[in-house]
PDB file of N, CA and C in Angstrom:
ATOM      1  N   MET A  56      77.550 115.475 137.689  1.00 48.00           N
ATOM      2  CA  MET A  56      78.484 114.670 136.956  1.00 48.00           C
ATOM      3  C   MET A  56      78.907 115.452 135.690  1.00 48.00           C
ATOM      4  N   SER A  57      80.159 115.445 135.393  1.00 52.00           N
ATOM      5  CA  SER A  57      80.535 116.151 134.202  1.00 52.00           C
ATOM      6  C   SER A  57      80.463 115.256 132.980  1.00 52.00           C
ATOM      7  N   ASN A  58      80.413 115.983 131.800  1.00 54.00           N
ATOM      8  CA  ASN A  58      80.361 115.227 130.540  1.00 54.00           C
ATOM      9  C   ASN A  58      81.714 114.883 130.092  1.00 54.00           C
ATOM     10  N   SER A  59      82.357 113.867 130.713  1.00 47.00           N
ATOM     11  CA  SER A  59      83.753 113.534 130.249  1.00 47.00           C
ATOM     12  C   SER A  59      83.794 112.086 130.009  1.00 47.00           C
ATOM     13  N   LEU A  60      84.772 111.648 129.276  1.00 46.00           N
ATOM     14  CA  LEU A  60      84.950 110.254 128.916  1.00 46.00           C
ATOM     15  C   LEU A  60      86.444 109.988 129.237  1.00 46.00           C
ATOM     16  N   LYS A  61      86.614 108.906 129.969  1.00 45.00           N
ATOM     17  CA  LYS A  61      87.932 108.483 130.364  1.00 45.00           C
ATOM     18  C   LYS A  61      88.330 107.254 129.526  1.00 45.00           C
ATOM     19  N   ILE A  62      89.374 107.454 128.719  1.00 45.00           N
ATOM     20  CA  ILE A  62      89.877 106.307 127.958  1.00 45.00           C
ATOM     21  C   ILE A  62      91.403 106.253 128.119  1.00 45.00           C
ATOM     22  N   PHE A  63      91.889 105.136 128.510  1.00 49.00           N
ATOM     23  CA  PHE A  63      93.280 104.862 128.664  1.00 49.00           C
ATOM     24  C   PHE A  63      93.946 105.955 129.391  1.00 49.00           C
ATOM     25  N   ASN A  64      93.444 106.306 130.529  1.00 52.00           N
ATOM     26  CA  ASN A  64      94.024 107.396 131.390  1.00 52.00           C
ATOM     27  C   ASN A  64      94.013 108.769 130.765  1.00 52.00           C
ATOM     28  N   PHE A  65      93.284 108.955 129.649  1.00 51.00           N
ATOM     29  CA  PHE A  65      93.042 110.258 129.085  1.00 51.00           C
ATOM     30  C   PHE A  65      91.666 110.654 129.347  1.00 51.00           C
ATOM     31  N   SER A  66      91.448 111.941 129.764  1.00 55.00           N
ATOM     32  CA  SER A  66      90.121 112.448 129.914  1.00 55.00           C
ATOM     33  C   SER A  66      89.808 113.402 128.778  1.00 55.00           C
ATOM     34  N   ILE A  67      88.651 113.271 128.160  1.00 52.00           N
ATOM     35  CA  ILE A  67      88.248 114.100 127.095  1.00 52.00           C
ATOM     36  C   ILE A  67      86.894 114.649 127.494  1.00 52.00           C
ATOM     37  N   ASP A  68      86.736 115.920 127.538  1.00 56.00           N
ATOM     38  CA  ASP A  68      85.423 116.444 127.880  1.00 56.00           C
ATOM     39  C   ASP A  68      84.638 116.749 126.544  1.00 56.00           C
ATOM     40  N   SER A  69      83.278 116.940 126.670  1.00 54.00           N
ATOM     41  CA  SER A  69      82.441 117.120 125.546  1.00 54.00           C
ATOM     42  C   SER A  69      82.779 118.337 124.620  1.00 54.00           C
ATOM     43  N   SER A  70      83.367 119.388 125.200  1.00 55.00           N
ATOM     44  CA  SER A  70      83.798 120.566 124.412  1.00 55.00           C
ATOM     45  C   SER A  70      84.880 120.307 123.443  1.00 55.00           C
ATOM     46  N   GLN A  71      85.783 119.290 123.864  1.00 51.00           N
ATOM     47  CA  GLN A  71      86.892 118.949 122.966  1.00 51.00           C
ATOM     48  C   GLN A  71      86.274 118.216 121.790  1.00 51.00           C
ATOM     49  N   ILE A  72      85.353 117.316 122.075  1.00 51.00           N
ATOM     50  CA  ILE A  72      84.741 116.546 120.992  1.00 51.00           C
ATOM     51  C   ILE A  72      83.974 117.506 120.030  1.00 51.00           C
ATOM     52  N   LEU A  73      83.333 118.513 120.502  1.00 50.00           N
ATOM     53  CA  LEU A  73      82.619 119.491 119.621  1.00 50.00           C
ATOM     54  C   LEU A  73      83.645 120.276 118.799  1.00 50.00           C
ATOM     55  N   ASN A  74      84.716 120.674 119.398  1.00 54.00           N
ATOM     56  CA  ASN A  74      85.761 121.358 118.696  1.00 54.00           C
ATOM     57  C   ASN A  74      86.272 120.503 117.514  1.00 54.00           C
ATOM     58  N   TYR A  75      86.576 119.179 117.843  1.00 50.00           N
ATOM     59  CA  TYR A  75      87.038 118.265 116.853  1.00 50.00           C
ATOM     60  C   TYR A  75      85.988 118.208 115.650  1.00 50.00           C
ATOM     61  N   ASN A  76      84.714 118.159 115.947  1.00 50.00           N
ATOM     62  CA  ASN A  76      83.690 118.010 114.934  1.00 50.00           C
ATOM     63  C   ASN A  76      83.658 119.288 114.146  1.00 50.00           C
ATOM     64  N   GLU A  77      83.837 120.462 114.741  1.00 53.00           N
ATOM     65  CA  GLU A  77      83.776 121.675 114.015  1.00 53.00           C
ATOM     66  C   GLU A  77      84.914 121.753 113.015  1.00 53.00           C
ATOM     67  N   VAL A  78      86.030 121.249 113.360  1.00 50.00           N
ATOM     68  CA  VAL A  78      87.293 121.257 112.448  1.00 50.00           C
ATOM     69  C   VAL A  78      86.944 120.299 111.304  1.00 50.00           C
ATOM     70  N   ARG A  79      86.296 119.171 111.596  1.00 53.00           N
ATOM     71  CA  ARG A  79      85.986 118.109 110.492  1.00 53.00           C
ATOM     72  C   ARG A  79      84.987 118.838 109.523  1.00 53.00           C
ATOM     73  N   ILE A  80      83.991 119.582 110.134  1.00 50.00           N
ATOM     74  CA  ILE A  80      83.089 120.217 109.204  1.00 50.00           C
ATOM     75  C   ILE A  80      83.763 121.226 108.389  1.00 50.00           C
ATOM     76  N   GLU A  81      84.629 122.015 109.006  1.00 51.00           N
ATOM     77  CA  GLU A  81      85.389 123.060 108.230  1.00 51.00           C
ATOM     78  C   GLU A  81      86.279 122.452 107.130  1.00 51.00           C
ATOM     79  N   GLU A  82      86.849 121.291 107.383  1.00 52.00           N
ATOM     80  CA  GLU A  82      87.627 120.594 106.375  1.00 52.00           C
ATOM     81  C   GLU A  82      86.725 120.093 105.231  1.00 52.00           C
ATOM     82  N   ARG A  83      85.611 119.617 105.507  1.00 51.00           N
ATOM     83  CA  ARG A  83      84.695 119.150 104.399  1.00 51.00           C
ATOM     84  C   ARG A  83      84.255 120.342 103.575  1.00 51.00           C
ATOM     85  N   THR A  84      83.925 121.488 104.225  1.00 48.00           N
ATOM     86  CA  THR A  84      83.559 122.712 103.496  1.00 48.00           C
ATOM     87  C   THR A  84      84.711 123.128 102.617  1.00 48.00           C
ATOM     88  N   ARG A  85      85.941 123.163 103.088  1.00 51.00           N
ATOM     89  CA  ARG A  85      87.050 123.662 102.360  1.00 51.00           C
ATOM     90  C   ARG A  85      87.330 122.688 101.172  1.00 51.00           C
ATOM     91  N   ARG A  86      87.067 121.414 101.277  1.00 53.00           N
ATOM     92  CA  ARG A  86      87.319 120.487 100.283  1.00 53.00           C
ATOM     93  C   ARG A  86      86.322 120.869  99.038  1.00 53.00           C
ATOM     94  N   LYS A  87      85.158 121.277  99.347  1.00 52.00           N
ATOM     95  CA  LYS A  87      84.189 121.661  98.327  1.00 52.00           C
ATOM     96  C   LYS A  87      84.643 122.840  97.560  1.00 52.00           C
ATOM     97  N   ASP A  88      85.426 123.747  98.224  1.00 62.00           N
ATOM     98  CA  ASP A  88      85.821 124.972  97.565  1.00 62.00           C
ATOM     99  C   ASP A  88      86.796 124.610  96.414  1.00 62.00           C
ATOM    100  N   MET A  89      87.522 123.586  96.403  1.00 79.00           N
ATOM    101  CA  MET A  89      88.523 123.301  95.449  1.00 79.00           C
ATOM    102  C   MET A  89      87.892 122.334  94.399  1.00 79.00           C
ATOM    103  N   LYS A  90      86.667 121.992  94.365  1.00 84.00           N
ATOM    104  CA  LYS A  90      86.106 121.246  93.355  1.00 84.00           C
ATOM    105  C   LYS A  90      86.277 121.702  92.003  1.00 84.00           C
ATOM    106  N   GLN A  91      86.236 123.026  91.801  1.00 85.00           N
ATOM    107  CA  GLN A  91      86.477 123.696  90.570  1.00 85.00           C
ATOM    108  C   GLN A  91      87.830 123.327  89.929  1.00 85.00           C
ATOM    109  N   LEU A  92      88.816 123.340  90.833  1.00 89.00           N
ATOM    110  CA  LEU A  92      90.155 122.920  90.389  1.00 89.00           C
ATOM    111  C   LEU A  92      90.212 121.497  89.874  1.00 89.00           C
ATOM    112  N   LYS A  93      89.519 120.606  90.579  1.00 91.00           N
ATOM    113  CA  LYS A  93      89.554 119.248  90.173  1.00 91.00           C
ATOM    114  C   LYS A  93      88.782 119.150  88.839  1.00 91.00           C
ATOM    115  N   ASP A  94      87.646 119.849  88.690  1.00 90.00           N
ATOM    116  CA  ASP A  94      86.819 119.888  87.447  1.00 90.00           C
ATOM    117  C   ASP A  94      87.697 120.400  86.283  1.00 90.00           C
ATOM    118  N   PHE A  95      88.481 121.375  86.526  1.00 90.00           N
ATOM    119  CA  PHE A  95      89.312 121.928  85.479  1.00 90.00           C
ATOM    120  C   PHE A  95      90.391 120.874  85.032  1.00 90.00           C
ATOM    121  N   ARG A  96      91.041 120.229  86.010  1.00 93.00           N
ATOM    122  CA  ARG A  96      92.008 119.161  85.702  1.00 93.00           C
ATOM    123  C   ARG A  96      91.379 118.141  84.832  1.00 93.00           C
ATOM    124  N   ILE A  97      90.179 117.722  85.241  1.00 93.00           N
ATOM    125  CA  ILE A  97      89.518 116.662  84.534  1.00 93.00           C
ATOM    126  C   ILE A  97      89.114 117.079  83.127  1.00 93.00           C
ATOM    127  N   LEU A  98      88.640 118.327  82.979  1.00 93.00           N
ATOM    128  CA  LEU A  98      88.401 118.882  81.699  1.00 93.00           C
ATOM    129  C   LEU A  98      89.586 118.874  80.782  1.00 93.00           C
ATOM    130  N   LEU A  99      90.762 119.034  81.340  1.00 93.00           N
ATOM    131  CA  LEU A  99      91.989 119.021  80.478  1.00 93.00           C
ATOM    132  C   LEU A  99      92.286 117.560  80.215  1.00 93.00           C
ATOM    133  N   GLY A 100      91.664 116.641  80.853  1.00 95.00           N
ATOM    134  CA  GLY A 100      92.044 115.246  80.669  1.00 95.00           C
ATOM    135  C   GLY A 100      93.344 114.771  81.273  1.00 95.00           C
ATOM    136  N   LYS A 101      93.731 115.424  82.416  1.00 96.00           N
ATOM    137  CA  LYS A 101      95.060 115.200  83.048  1.00 96.00           C
ATOM    138  C   LYS A 101      94.846 114.534  84.423  1.00 96.00           C
ATOM    139  N   SER A 102      95.838 113.667  84.814  1.00 97.00           N
ATOM    140  CA  SER A 102      95.941 113.082  86.059  1.00 97.00           C
ATOM    141  C   SER A 102      96.465 114.087  87.000  1.00 97.00           C
ATOM    142  N   ILE A 103      96.425 113.727  88.286  1.00 96.00           N
ATOM    143  CA  ILE A 103      96.991 114.584  89.313  1.00 96.00           C
ATOM    144  C   ILE A 103      98.437 114.794  89.039  1.00 96.00           C
ATOM    145  N   GLU A 104      99.094 113.679  88.744  1.00 97.00           N
ATOM    146  CA  GLU A 104     100.598 113.719  88.450  1.00 97.00           C
ATOM    147  C   GLU A 104     100.958 114.544  87.265  1.00 97.00           C
ATOM    148  N   GLU A 105     100.116 114.480  86.227  1.00 97.00           N
ATOM    149  CA  GLU A 105     100.393 115.286  85.014  1.00 97.00           C
ATOM    150  C   GLU A 105     100.142 116.713  85.224  1.00 97.00           C
ATOM    151  N   MET A 106      99.197 117.033  86.034  1.00 96.00           N
ATOM    152  CA  MET A 106      98.855 118.486  86.355  1.00 96.00           C
ATOM    153  C   MET A 106      99.980 119.048  87.198  1.00 96.00           C
ATOM    154  N   ALA A 107     100.425 118.189  88.170  1.00 97.00           N
ATOM    155  CA  ALA A 107     101.581 118.698  89.023  1.00 97.00           C
ATOM    156  C   ALA A 107     102.786 118.895  88.232  1.00 97.00           C
ATOM    157  N   SER A 108     103.106 117.995  87.331  1.00 97.00           N
ATOM    158  CA  SER A 108     104.231 118.118  86.456  1.00 97.00           C
ATOM    159  C   SER A 108     104.115 119.370  85.610  1.00 97.00           C
ATOM    160  N   ASP A 109     102.940 119.646  85.011  1.00 96.00           N
ATOM    161  CA  ASP A 109     102.767 120.931  84.290  1.00 96.00           C
ATOM    162  C   ASP A 109     103.031 122.165  85.046  1.00 96.00           C
ATOM    163  N   LEU A 110     102.628 122.057  86.312  1.00 96.00           N
ATOM    164  CA  LEU A 110     102.867 123.301  87.192  1.00 96.00           C
ATOM    165  C   LEU A 110     104.191 123.283  87.822  1.00 96.00           C
ATOM    166  N   LYS A 111     105.012 122.232  87.687  1.00 96.00           N
ATOM    167  CA  LYS A 111     106.343 122.108  88.292  1.00 96.00           C
ATOM    168  C   LYS A 111     106.202 122.111  89.818  1.00 96.00           C
ATOM    169  N   VAL A 112     105.286 121.336  90.337  1.00 96.00           N
ATOM    170  CA  VAL A 112     105.113 121.106  91.739  1.00 96.00           C
ATOM    171  C   VAL A 112     105.076 119.638  91.990  1.00 96.00           C
ATOM    172  N   GLY A 113     105.236 119.271  93.294  1.00 97.00           N
ATOM    173  CA  GLY A 113     105.105 117.912  93.645  1.00 97.00           C
ATOM    174  C   GLY A 113     103.652 117.342  93.523  1.00 97.00           C
ATOM    175  N   SER A 114     103.472 116.072  93.130  1.00 96.00           N
ATOM    176  CA  SER A 114     102.090 115.596  92.970  1.00 96.00           C
ATOM    177  C   SER A 114     101.394 115.555  94.371  1.00 96.00           C
ATOM    178  N   SER A 115     102.103 115.247  95.462  1.00 96.00           N
ATOM    179  CA  SER A 115     101.573 115.234  96.757  1.00 96.00           C
ATOM    180  C   SER A 115     101.036 116.581  97.150  1.00 96.00           C
ATOM    181  N   MET A 116     101.760 117.686  96.853  1.00 95.00           N
ATOM    182  CA  MET A 116     101.369 118.970  97.173  1.00 95.00           C
ATOM    183  C   MET A 116     100.092 119.422  96.277  1.00 95.00           C
ATOM    184  N   TYR A 117     100.147 119.102  94.984  1.00 96.00           N
ATOM    185  CA  TYR A 117      99.110 119.436  94.119  1.00 96.00           C
ATOM    186  C   TYR A 117      97.779 118.742  94.650  1.00 96.00           C
ATOM    187  N   GLU A 118      97.911 117.444  94.979  1.00 94.00           N
ATOM    188  CA  GLU A 118      96.715 116.673  95.464  1.00 94.00           C
ATOM    189  C   GLU A 118      96.188 117.275  96.758  1.00 94.00           C
ATOM    190  N   LYS A 119      97.029 117.728  97.755  1.00 93.00           N
ATOM    191  CA  LYS A 119      96.603 118.216  98.965  1.00 93.00           C
ATOM    192  C   LYS A 119      95.807 119.582  98.688  1.00 93.00           C
ATOM    193  N   ILE A 120      96.261 120.285  97.712  1.00 92.00           N
ATOM    194  CA  ILE A 120      95.644 121.647  97.394  1.00 92.00           C
ATOM    195  C   ILE A 120      94.293 121.291  96.744  1.00 92.00           C
ATOM    196  N   GLU A 121      94.240 120.365  95.764  1.00 91.00           N
ATOM    197  CA  GLU A 121      92.977 120.049  95.061  1.00 91.00           C
ATOM    198  C   GLU A 121      91.983 119.423  96.055  1.00 91.00           C
ATOM    199  N   TYR A 122      92.377 118.663  97.000  1.00 89.00           N
ATOM    200  CA  TYR A 122      91.519 118.033  98.012  1.00 89.00           C
ATOM    201  C   TYR A 122      91.076 119.052  99.103  1.00 89.00           C
ATOM    202  N   GLY A 123      91.763 120.256  99.184  1.00 86.00           N
ATOM    203  CA  GLY A 123      91.475 121.166 100.235  1.00 86.00           C
ATOM    204  C   GLY A 123      92.122 121.008 101.504  1.00 86.00           C
ATOM    205  N   TYR A 124      93.141 120.115 101.556  1.00 88.00           N
ATOM    206  CA  TYR A 124      93.913 119.852 102.734  1.00 88.00           C
ATOM    207  C   TYR A 124      94.980 120.912 103.007  1.00 88.00           C
ATOM    208  N   ARG A 125      95.259 121.592 102.025  1.00 89.00           N
ATOM    209  CA  ARG A 125      96.384 122.648 102.054  1.00 89.00           C
ATOM    210  C   ARG A 125      95.856 123.830 101.263  1.00 89.00           C
ATOM    211  N   GLU A 126      96.238 125.053 101.756  1.00 87.00           N
ATOM    212  CA  GLU A 126      95.930 126.227 100.998  1.00 87.00           C
ATOM    213  C   GLU A 126      97.025 126.460  99.909  1.00 87.00           C
ATOM    214  N   PRO A 127      96.652 126.932  98.728  1.00 89.00           N
ATOM    215  CA  PRO A 127      97.701 127.156  97.703  1.00 89.00           C
ATOM    216  C   PRO A 127      98.592 128.370  98.183  1.00 89.00           C
ATOM    217  N   SER A 128      99.929 128.218  97.948  1.00 90.00           N
ATOM    218  CA  SER A 128     100.795 129.295  98.367  1.00 90.00           C
ATOM    219  C   SER A 128     100.840 130.315  97.181  1.00 90.00           C
ATOM    220  N   LYS A 129     101.430 131.423  97.488  1.00 90.00           N
ATOM    221  CA  LYS A 129     101.510 132.463  96.461  1.00 90.00           C
ATOM    222  C   LYS A 129     102.307 131.948  95.248  1.00 90.00           C
ATOM    223  N   ASN A 130     103.336 131.173  95.596  1.00 94.00           N
ATOM    224  CA  ASN A 130     104.227 130.584  94.469  1.00 94.00           C
ATOM    225  C   ASN A 130     103.405 129.562  93.631  1.00 94.00           C
ATOM    226  N   PHE A 131     102.489 128.829  94.331  1.00 93.00           N
ATOM    227  CA  PHE A 131     101.712 127.903  93.525  1.00 93.00           C
ATOM    228  C   PHE A 131     100.840 128.634  92.631  1.00 93.00           C
ATOM    229  N   ILE A 132     100.130 129.725  93.101  1.00 91.00           N
ATOM    230  CA  ILE A 132      99.217 130.515  92.270  1.00 91.00           C
ATOM    231  C   ILE A 132      99.949 131.143  91.108  1.00 91.00           C
ATOM    232  N   LYS A 133     101.197 131.620  91.394  1.00 92.00           N
ATOM    233  CA  LYS A 133     102.012 132.220  90.386  1.00 92.00           C
ATOM    234  C   LYS A 133     102.347 131.216  89.298  1.00 92.00           C
ATOM    235  N   LYS A 134     102.742 130.021  89.667  1.00 94.00           N
ATOM    236  CA  LYS A 134     102.959 128.993  88.599  1.00 94.00           C
ATOM    237  C   LYS A 134     101.676 128.609  87.852  1.00 94.00           C
ATOM    238  N   PHE A 135     100.529 128.585  88.597  1.00 93.00           N
ATOM    239  CA  PHE A 135      99.295 128.279  87.891  1.00 93.00           C
ATOM    240  C   PHE A 135      99.026 129.341  86.839  1.00 93.00           C
ATOM    241  N   LYS A 136      99.251 130.617  87.193  1.00 92.00           N
ATOM    242  CA  LYS A 136      98.920 131.656  86.301  1.00 92.00           C
ATOM    243  C   LYS A 136      99.854 131.675  85.037  1.00 92.00           C
ATOM    244  N   LYS A 137     101.094 131.315  85.376  1.00 93.00           N
ATOM    245  CA  LYS A 137     102.095 131.274  84.260  1.00 93.00           C
ATOM    246  C   LYS A 137     101.768 130.172  83.246  1.00 93.00           C
ATOM    247  N   ARG A 138     101.288 128.967  83.690  1.00 94.00           N
ATOM    248  CA  ARG A 138     100.955 127.858  82.974  1.00 94.00           C
ATOM    249  C   ARG A 138      99.592 128.026  82.165  1.00 94.00           C
ATOM    250  N   TYR A 139      98.695 128.675  82.839  1.00 90.00           N
ATOM    251  CA  TYR A 139      97.321 128.870  82.283  1.00 90.00           C
ATOM    252  C   TYR A 139      96.954 130.385  82.347  1.00 90.00           C
ATOM    253  N   PRO A 140      97.643 131.154  81.528  1.00 90.00           N
ATOM    254  CA  PRO A 140      97.497 132.727  81.588  1.00 90.00           C
ATOM    255  C   PRO A 140      96.070 133.130  81.184  1.00 90.00           C
ATOM    256  N   MET A 141      95.396 132.268  80.471  1.00 87.00           N
ATOM    257  CA  MET A 141      94.036 132.619  79.906  1.00 87.00           C
ATOM    258  C   MET A 141      92.956 132.531  80.996  1.00 87.00           C
ATOM    259  N   LEU A 142      93.298 131.990  82.083  1.00 82.00           N
ATOM    260  CA  LEU A 142      92.271 131.754  83.153  1.00 82.00           C
ATOM    261  C   LEU A 142      92.386 132.840  84.224  1.00 82.00           C
ATOM    262  N   ASP A 143      91.259 133.134  84.842  1.00 82.00           N
ATOM    263  CA  ASP A 143      91.230 134.004  85.991  1.00 82.00           C
ATOM    264  C   ASP A 143      91.375 133.065  87.199  1.00 82.00           C
ATOM    265  N   THR A 144      92.534 133.133  87.847  1.00 80.00           N
ATOM    266  CA  THR A 144      92.714 132.237  88.941  1.00 80.00           C
ATOM    267  C   THR A 144      91.892 132.548  90.184  1.00 80.00           C
ATOM    268  N   ASN A 145      91.226 133.669  90.146  1.00 80.00           N
ATOM    269  CA  ASN A 145      90.282 133.998  91.259  1.00 80.00           C
ATOM    270  C   ASN A 145      89.171 133.030  91.377  1.00 80.00           C
ATOM    271  N   ILE A 146      88.785 132.412  90.291  1.00 74.00           N
ATOM    272  CA  ILE A 146      87.735 131.391  90.353  1.00 74.00           C
ATOM    273  C   ILE A 146      88.212 130.164  91.226  1.00 74.00           C
ATOM    274  N   PHE A 147      89.442 129.887  91.312  1.00 71.00           N
ATOM    275  CA  PHE A 147      89.916 128.810  92.058  1.00 71.00           C
ATOM    276  C   PHE A 147      90.394 129.096  93.438  1.00 71.00           C
ATOM    277  N   PHE A 148      91.134 130.305  93.572  1.00 70.00           N
ATOM    278  CA  PHE A 148      91.873 130.512  94.762  1.00 70.00           C
ATOM    279  C   PHE A 148      91.423 131.628  95.636  1.00 70.00           C
ATOM    280  N   THR A 149      90.180 132.203  95.514  1.00 67.00           N
ATOM    281  CA  THR A 149      89.723 133.150  96.405  1.00 67.00           C
ATOM    282  C   THR A 149      88.392 132.634  97.011  1.00 67.00           C
ATOM    283  N   LYS A 150      87.999 133.138  98.160  1.00 58.00           N
ATOM    284  CA  LYS A 150      86.804 132.677  98.864  1.00 58.00           C
ATOM    285  C   LYS A 150      85.690 133.660  98.684  1.00 58.00           C
TER     286      LYS A 150
END
């Protein structure tokens, strides 16, 4: 008997569930990588909206980057460097 689950005429095998779990673990790991960005924002005493405004990006985009749901674009990093030239952005945006 195969390891599959039939729900509402959809069949899902155990390998698909494992792949989903691997993606979820990767997302949680990625979120930890951007903790320093959040810590920096809090150190400045700024909200997500204020930080996004300072960087001239949308608050939704900034939030996704800070939470690790989205990788920062080159343009985002460029704006960050321009606004905070005294910082080495490698501490935030390199792995």
